mmCIF file of C-alpha atoms in Angstrom:
data_model
loop_
_atom_site.group_PDB
_atom_site.id
_atom_site.type_symbol
_atom_site.label_atom_id
_atom_site.label_comp_id
_atom_site.label_asym_id
_atom_site.label_seq_id
_atom_site.Cartn_x
_atom_site.Cartn_y
_atom_site.Cartn_z
ATOM 1 C CA UNK A 1 -0.631 4.545 -17.535
ATOM 2 C CA UNK A 2 0.467 2.095 -20.161
ATOM 3 C CA UNK A 3 -0.611 1.531 -22.870
ATOM 4 C CA UNK A 4 -1.749 5.226 -23.212
ATOM 5 C CA UNK A 5 1.235 6.788 -21.690
ATOM 6 C CA UNK A 6 4.877 5.643 -21.249
ATOM 7 C CA UNK A 7 7.749 7.064 -19.393
ATOM 8 C CA UNK A 8 9.060 10.137 -21.069
ATOM 9 C CA UNK A 9 5.905 11.081 -23.190
ATOM 10 C CA UNK A 10 5.063 14.731 -23.437
ATOM 11 C CA UNK A 11 1.562 15.712 -22.422
ATOM 12 C CA UNK A 12 -0.316 18.900 -22.859
ATOM 13 C CA UNK A 13 -3.105 19.725 -20.397
ATOM 14 C CA UNK A 14 -5.751 22.282 -20.575
ATOM 15 C CA UNK A 15 -7.777 23.744 -17.683
ATOM 16 C CA UNK A 16 -11.068 22.010 -17.729
ATOM 17 C CA UNK A 17 -14.499 23.226 -16.187
ATOM 18 C CA UNK A 18 -15.496 20.977 -13.273
ATOM 19 C CA UNK A 19 -18.954 20.344 -14.684
ATOM 20 C CA UNK A 20 -17.366 19.049 -17.943
ATOM 21 C CA UNK A 21 -15.200 16.409 -16.371
ATOM 22 C CA UNK A 22 -16.228 12.887 -17.381
ATOM 23 C CA UNK A 23 -15.447 9.310 -16.578
ATOM 24 C CA UNK A 24 -12.697 8.247 -18.998
ATOM 25 C CA UNK A 25 -11.201 11.663 -19.152
ATOM 26 C CA UNK A 26 -7.225 11.564 -18.361
ATOM 27 C CA UNK A 27 -6.355 14.259 -15.955
ATOM 28 C CA UNK A 28 -3.189 15.603 -14.268
ATOM 29 C CA UNK A 29 -3.856 16.271 -10.492
ATOM 30 C CA UNK A 30 -1.687 17.624 -7.683
ATOM 31 C CA UNK A 31 -2.206 15.160 -4.925
ATOM 32 C CA UNK A 32 -1.030 15.942 -1.340
ATOM 33 C CA UNK A 33 -0.065 12.244 -1.006
ATOM 34 C CA UNK A 34 1.468 11.314 -4.268
ATOM 35 C CA UNK A 35 2.514 14.744 -5.892
ATOM 36 C CA UNK A 36 1.638 15.573 -9.544
ATOM 37 C CA UNK A 37 0.077 12.551 -11.019
ATOM 38 C CA UNK A 38 -1.492 11.574 -14.355
ATOM 39 C CA UNK A 39 -4.569 9.252 -13.937
ATOM 40 C CA UNK A 40 -7.974 8.324 -15.587
ATOM 41 C CA UNK A 41 -11.217 9.340 -14.091
ATOM 42 C CA UNK A 42 -13.472 6.259 -12.958
ATOM 43 C CA UNK A 43 -16.061 8.188 -10.988
ATOM 44 C CA UNK A 44 -17.464 11.683 -10.952
ATOM 45 C CA UNK A 45 -19.341 13.290 -7.944
ATOM 46 C CA UNK A 46 -20.590 16.881 -7.825
ATOM 47 C CA UNK A 47 -19.858 17.033 -4.130
ATOM 48 C CA UNK A 48 -16.735 14.845 -3.366
ATOM 49 C CA UNK A 49 -14.836 15.377 -6.721
ATOM 50 C CA UNK A 50 -13.392 12.542 -8.857
ATOM 51 C CA UNK A 51 -11.936 9.078 -8.267
ATOM 52 C CA UNK A 52 -8.970 7.986 -10.432
ATOM 53 C CA UNK A 53 -7.358 4.879 -11.591
ATOM 54 C CA UNK A 54 -4.212 4.137 -13.606
ATOM 55 C CA UNK A 55 -4.607 2.240 -17.005
ATOM 56 C CA UNK A 56 -1.952 -0.171 -15.971
ATOM 57 C CA UNK A 57 -3.887 -1.782 -13.134
ATOM 58 C CA UNK A 58 -1.211 -4.128 -12.017
ATOM 59 C CA UNK A 59 1.328 -1.168 -11.494
ATOM 60 C CA UNK A 60 -0.865 1.521 -10.451
ATOM 61 C CA UNK A 61 -1.729 2.517 -7.008
ATOM 62 C CA UNK A 62 -5.184 1.605 -6.082
ATOM 63 C CA UNK A 63 -8.346 3.828 -6.497
ATOM 64 C CA UNK A 64 -9.027 3.233 -2.856
ATOM 65 C CA UNK A 65 -5.655 4.419 -1.650
ATOM 66 C CA UNK A 66 -5.961 7.550 -3.716
ATOM 67 C CA UNK A 67 -9.479 8.193 -2.411
ATOM 68 C CA UNK A 68 -11.691 11.243 -3.747
ATOM 69 C CA UNK A 69 -9.737 13.951 -5.424
ATOM 70 C CA UNK A 70 -11.124 17.492 -5.050
ATOM 71 C CA UNK A 71 -11.852 19.306 -8.254
ATOM 72 C CA UNK A 72 -9.334 22.174 -7.008
ATOM 73 C CA UNK A 73 -6.541 19.646 -7.138
ATOM 74 C CA UNK A 74 -6.920 18.848 -10.862
ATOM 75 C CA UNK A 75 -4.455 20.820 -12.872
ATOM 76 C CA UNK A 76 -5.925 20.062 -16.236
ATOM 77 C CA UNK A 77 -7.257 17.372 -18.639
ATOM 78 C CA UNK A 78 -4.757 15.913 -21.080
ATOM 79 C CA UNK A 79 -5.670 17.218 -24.513
ATOM 80 C CA UNK A 80 -2.502 16.069 -26.468
ATOM 81 C CA UNK A 81 0.221 13.537 -26.078
ATOM 82 C CA UNK A 82 3.597 13.159 -27.813
ATOM 83 C CA UNK A 83 4.841 9.673 -27.813
ATOM 84 C CA UNK A 84 8.465 9.328 -26.549
ATOM 85 C CA UNK A 85 11.073 7.119 -28.045
ATOM 86 C CA UNK A 86 10.278 4.676 -25.241
ATOM 87 C CA UNK A 87 6.668 4.203 -26.443
ATOM 88 C CA UNK A 88 7.813 3.797 -29.998
ATOM 89 C CA UNK A 89 10.263 1.131 -29.242
ATOM 90 C CA UNK A 90 8.304 -0.678 -26.768
ATOM 91 C CA UNK A 91 5.068 -0.848 -29.134
ATOM 92 C CA UNK A 92 7.383 -1.839 -32.141
ATOM 93 C CA UNK A 93 8.842 -4.635 -30.148
ATOM 94 C CA UNK A 94 5.317 -6.064 -29.258
ATOM 95 C CA UNK B 1 10.406 15.207 -34.820
ATOM 96 C CA UNK B 2 7.880 16.900 -32.478
ATOM 97 C CA UNK B 3 9.305 14.831 -29.583
ATOM 98 C CA UNK B 4 12.808 15.738 -30.325
ATOM 99 C CA UNK B 5 11.757 19.401 -30.169
ATOM 100 C CA UNK B 6 9.921 18.952 -27.005
ATOM 101 C CA UNK B 7 13.034 17.215 -25.447
ATOM 102 C CA UNK B 8 15.286 20.055 -26.504
ATOM 103 C CA UNK B 9 12.754 22.528 -24.920
ATOM 104 C CA UNK B 10 12.433 20.405 -21.781
ATOM 105 C CA UNK B 11 16.272 20.401 -21.530
ATOM 106 C CA UNK B 12 16.443 24.197 -21.618
ATOM 107 C CA UNK B 13 13.348 25.021 -19.747
ATOM 108 C CA UNK B 14 12.262 22.111 -17.644
ATOM 109 C CA UNK B 15 8.579 21.302 -17.806
ATOM 110 C CA UNK B 16 6.392 20.003 -14.907
ATOM 111 C CA UNK B 17 6.651 16.342 -14.535
ATOM 112 C CA UNK B 18 3.825 14.141 -13.915
ATOM 113 C CA UNK B 19 4.165 10.640 -12.367
ATOM 114 C CA UNK B 20 1.927 7.837 -13.422
ATOM 115 C CA UNK B 21 2.816 5.280 -10.763
ATOM 116 C CA UNK B 22 2.607 7.547 -7.868
ATOM 117 C CA UNK B 23 4.903 5.725 -5.913
ATOM 118 C CA UNK B 24 8.215 3.901 -6.319
ATOM 119 C CA UNK B 25 7.284 0.808 -7.939
ATOM 120 C CA UNK B 26 9.687 -1.501 -6.209
ATOM 121 C CA UNK B 27 7.141 -4.402 -6.040
ATOM 122 C CA UNK B 28 8.872 -5.703 -2.764
ATOM 123 C CA UNK B 29 5.999 -6.648 -0.615
ATOM 124 C CA UNK B 30 6.133 -9.627 1.922
ATOM 125 C CA UNK B 31 3.863 -10.076 4.939
ATOM 126 C CA UNK B 32 6.666 -11.602 6.969
ATOM 127 C CA UNK B 33 7.434 -8.216 8.526
ATOM 128 C CA UNK B 34 3.832 -8.024 9.828
ATOM 129 C CA UNK B 35 4.017 -11.716 10.949
ATOM 130 C CA UNK B 36 7.333 -11.032 12.942
ATOM 131 C CA UNK B 37 5.682 -8.012 14.510
ATOM 132 C CA UNK B 38 2.705 -10.070 15.501
ATOM 133 C CA UNK B 39 4.935 -12.779 17.107
ATOM 134 C CA UNK B 40 6.818 -10.068 18.917
ATOM 135 C CA UNK B 41 3.515 -8.801 20.384
ATOM 136 C CA UNK B 42 2.767 -12.294 21.779
ATOM 137 C CA UNK B 43 6.330 -12.700 23.127
ATOM 138 C CA UNK B 44 6.156 -9.295 24.893
ATOM 139 C CA UNK B 45 2.682 -10.272 26.552
ATOM 140 C CA UNK B 46 4.462 -13.601 27.727
ATOM 141 C CA UNK B 47 7.351 -11.621 29.201
ATOM 142 C CA UNK B 48 4.982 -9.096 30.839
ATOM 143 C CA UNK B 49 2.899 -12.033 32.193
ATOM 144 C CA UNK B 50 6.173 -13.504 33.735
ATOM 145 C CA UNK B 51 6.892 -10.205 35.399
ATOM 146 C CA UNK B 52 3.286 -9.935 36.866
ATOM 147 C CA UNK B 53 3.879 -13.353 38.755
ATOM 148 C CA UNK B 54 6.640 -11.756 40.829
ATOM 149 C CA UNK B 55 5.588 -10.723 44.201
ATOM 150 C CA UNK B 56 7.991 -7.743 44.423
ATOM 151 C CA UNK B 57 9.228 -5.792 41.510
ATOM 152 C CA UNK B 58 12.863 -4.566 41.707
ATOM 153 C CA UNK B 59 14.028 -1.192 40.099
ATOM 154 C CA UNK B 60 15.299 -3.294 37.071
ATOM 155 C CA UNK B 61 12.005 -4.966 36.773
ATOM 156 C CA UNK B 62 10.021 -1.688 36.739
ATOM 157 C CA UNK B 63 12.501 -0.630 33.957
ATOM 158 C CA UNK B 64 11.906 -3.915 32.027
ATOM 159 C CA UNK B 65 8.091 -3.616 32.503
ATOM 160 C CA UNK B 66 8.129 -0.135 30.981
ATOM 161 C CA UNK B 67 10.283 -1.273 28.045
ATOM 162 C CA UNK B 68 8.091 -4.313 27.370
ATOM 163 C CA UNK B 69 4.833 -2.221 27.323
ATOM 164 C CA UNK B 70 6.605 0.271 24.925
ATOM 165 C CA UNK B 71 7.795 -2.466 22.600
ATOM 166 C CA UNK B 72 4.492 -4.219 22.569
ATOM 167 C CA UNK B 73 2.627 -1.126 21.410
ATOM 168 C CA UNK B 74 5.419 -0.374 18.958
ATOM 169 C CA UNK B 75 5.141 -3.809 17.454
ATOM 170 C CA UNK B 76 1.258 -3.949 17.445
ATOM 171 C CA UNK B 77 1.537 -0.471 15.400
ATOM 172 C CA UNK B 78 4.161 -2.029 13.114
ATOM 173 C CA UNK B 79 1.624 -4.951 12.175
ATOM 174 C CA UNK B 80 -0.943 -2.243 11.399
ATOM 175 C CA UNK B 81 1.580 -0.344 9.361
ATOM 176 C CA UNK B 82 3.090 -3.309 7.383
ATOM 177 C CA UNK B 83 -0.417 -4.576 6.418
ATOM 178 C CA UNK B 84 -1.693 -1.158 5.596
ATOM 179 C CA UNK B 85 1.085 -0.793 3.020
ATOM 180 C CA UNK B 86 0.533 -4.201 1.311
ATOM 181 C CA UNK B 87 -3.319 -3.570 1.346
ATOM 182 C CA UNK B 88 -2.925 0.199 0.036
ATOM 183 C CA UNK B 89 0.040 -0.351 -2.348
ATOM 184 C CA UNK B 90 -0.068 -4.037 -3.557
ATOM 185 C CA UNK B 91 -3.704 -5.053 -3.573
ATOM 186 C CA UNK B 92 -5.497 -3.672 -6.697
ATOM 187 C CA UNK B 93 -8.633 -4.610 -8.412
ATOM 188 C CA UNK B 94 -7.663 -8.100 -9.701
ATOM 189 C CA UNK B 95 -6.633 -9.015 -6.144
ATOM 190 C CA UNK B 96 -9.727 -7.664 -4.473
ATOM 191 C CA UNK B 97 -11.933 -9.521 -6.931
ATOM 192 C CA UNK B 98 -10.119 -12.931 -6.090
ATOM 193 C CA UNK B 99 -10.250 -12.148 -2.357
ATOM 194 C CA UNK B 100 -13.326 -9.916 -1.749
ATOM 195 C CA UNK B 101 -13.074 -10.401 2.047
ATOM 196 C CA UNK B 102 -9.686 -8.653 2.132
ATOM 197 C CA UNK B 103 -11.036 -5.251 3.256
ATOM 198 C CA UNK B 104 -12.880 -6.781 6.196
ATOM 199 C CA UNK B 105 -9.845 -8.804 7.139
ATOM 200 C CA UNK B 106 -7.608 -5.859 7.017
ATOM 201 C CA UNK B 107 -10.078 -3.794 9.185
ATOM 202 C CA UNK B 108 -10.288 -6.620 11.702
ATOM 203 C CA UNK B 109 -6.361 -6.537 11.714
ATOM 204 C CA UNK B 110 -6.430 -2.734 12.432
ATOM 205 C CA UNK B 111 -8.906 -3.187 15.437
ATOM 206 C CA UNK B 112 -7.202 -6.255 16.844
ATOM 207 C CA UNK B 113 -3.871 -4.383 16.495
ATOM 208 C CA UNK B 114 -5.401 -1.578 18.543
ATOM 209 C CA UNK B 115 -6.730 -3.950 21.203
ATOM 210 C CA UNK B 116 -3.437 -5.449 21.435
ATOM 211 C CA UNK B 117 -1.989 -1.954 22.354
ATOM 212 C CA UNK B 118 -4.724 -1.223 24.806
ATOM 213 C CA UNK B 119 -4.374 -4.684 26.745
ATOM 214 C CA UNK B 120 -1.956 -7.137 28.004
ATOM 215 C CA UNK B 121 -3.866 -10.052 26.543
ATOM 216 C CA UNK B 122 -2.333 -13.259 25.070
ATOM 217 C CA UNK B 123 -5.780 -14.137 23.457
ATOM 218 C CA UNK B 124 -5.877 -10.744 21.644
ATOM 219 C CA UNK B 125 -2.099 -11.122 20.691
ATOM 220 C CA UNK B 126 -2.926 -14.730 19.430
ATOM 221 C CA UNK B 127 -6.113 -13.391 17.453
ATOM 222 C CA UNK B 128 -3.832 -10.680 15.737
ATOM 223 C CA UNK B 129 -1.241 -13.368 14.567
ATOM 224 C CA UNK B 130 -4.182 -15.674 13.173
ATOM 225 C CA UNK B 131 -5.619 -12.592 11.252
ATOM 226 C CA UNK B 132 -2.152 -11.675 9.902
ATOM 227 C CA UNK B 133 -1.449 -15.216 8.916
ATOM 228 C CA UNK B 134 -4.788 -15.287 7.104
ATOM 229 C CA UNK B 135 -3.753 -12.157 5.345
ATOM 230 C CA UNK B 136 -0.402 -13.657 4.434
ATOM 231 C CA UNK B 137 -2.177 -16.755 2.973
ATOM 232 C CA UNK B 138 -4.250 -14.433 0.728
ATOM 233 C CA UNK B 139 -1.256 -12.268 -0.319
ATOM 234 C CA UNK B 140 0.723 -15.395 -1.374
ATOM 235 C CA UNK B 141 -2.204 -16.935 -3.077
ATOM 236 C CA UNK B 142 -2.481 -13.814 -5.409
ATOM 237 C CA UNK B 143 1.001 -14.520 -6.410
ATOM 238 C CA UNK B 144 0.311 -18.099 -7.151
ATOM 239 C CA UNK B 145 2.568 -19.240 -4.298
ATOM 240 C CA UNK B 146 1.699 -22.132 -2.170
ATOM 241 C CA UNK B 147 1.957 -21.695 1.594
ATOM 242 C CA UNK B 148 2.825 -24.076 4.508
ATOM 243 C CA UNK B 149 2.062 -23.713 8.196
ATOM 244 C CA UNK B 150 4.705 -24.453 10.643
ATOM 245 C CA UNK B 151 5.647 -23.628 14.332
ATOM 246 C CA UNK B 152 8.186 -20.909 14.207
ATOM 247 C CA UNK B 153 11.595 -22.239 15.748
ATOM 248 C CA UNK B 154 11.812 -19.494 18.366
ATOM 249 C CA UNK B 155 9.688 -18.175 21.278
ATOM 250 C CA UNK B 156 6.758 -17.701 21.250
ATOM 251 C CA UNK B 157 6.931 -21.000 19.083
ATOM 252 C CA UNK B 158 3.357 -20.134 17.371
ATOM 253 C CA UNK B 159 1.962 -21.357 14.134
ATOM 254 C CA UNK B 160 3.121 -19.144 11.063
ATOM 255 C CA UNK B 161 2.152 -19.247 7.499
ATOM 256 C CA UNK B 162 5.240 -19.435 5.224
ATOM 257 C CA UNK B 163 5.484 -19.399 1.332
ATOM 258 C CA UNK B 164 6.627 -22.627 -0.142
ATOM 259 C CA UNK B 165 9.314 -21.298 -2.238
#
């Protein structure tokens, strides 16, 4: 999820009503296939759920491979992030 | 400051960890496994055809026949698995934009792989290798690696796409 999130960052999530989910929101989901993951919403469908994508497209698993995510699998929306030392060091050296 | 506090808290009471990569990002992808499996399918079909030319099959021939059928199906399935992993884990938006026919090609590989399991047909096995070679060519092109086509130096001596490294 670089450049928004780096390994070791802390994030705070909040339960978010299904109807309020929007494209661009970063959410934490519990995927059967991939476990607990953090991704950005790219599509919202009232029936199928949401489609996700990582910000770091070259590293992240593809949207097609993840498929539609049910709203019930969404743990929460990311509402706060606390950058780790990794992020501070990496962004400083750019 | 806040991060140090959170790190201390996390050490004492571990918080839930969310992954961003979803998979171990080892980045080791190579279509050669799929190509070798496709070559194996052709080889098993050839050996099965040799057996079919015999007038009488001995007990050992029957055992060999069962083994060849089983291995043919295993390797056809392996082709499908290896291609699916590269398609699902390596191909992302930039690669799909560059090679928009990839989804159709992968679907054809799945169908032809299944046809190779259902039949003892050299034509179908050759078609599978051709498609997998095409997939390998696209894969190496996405990495900016040139390819060459050469006859593999072992049976079934078919044309294989190799990277020029």
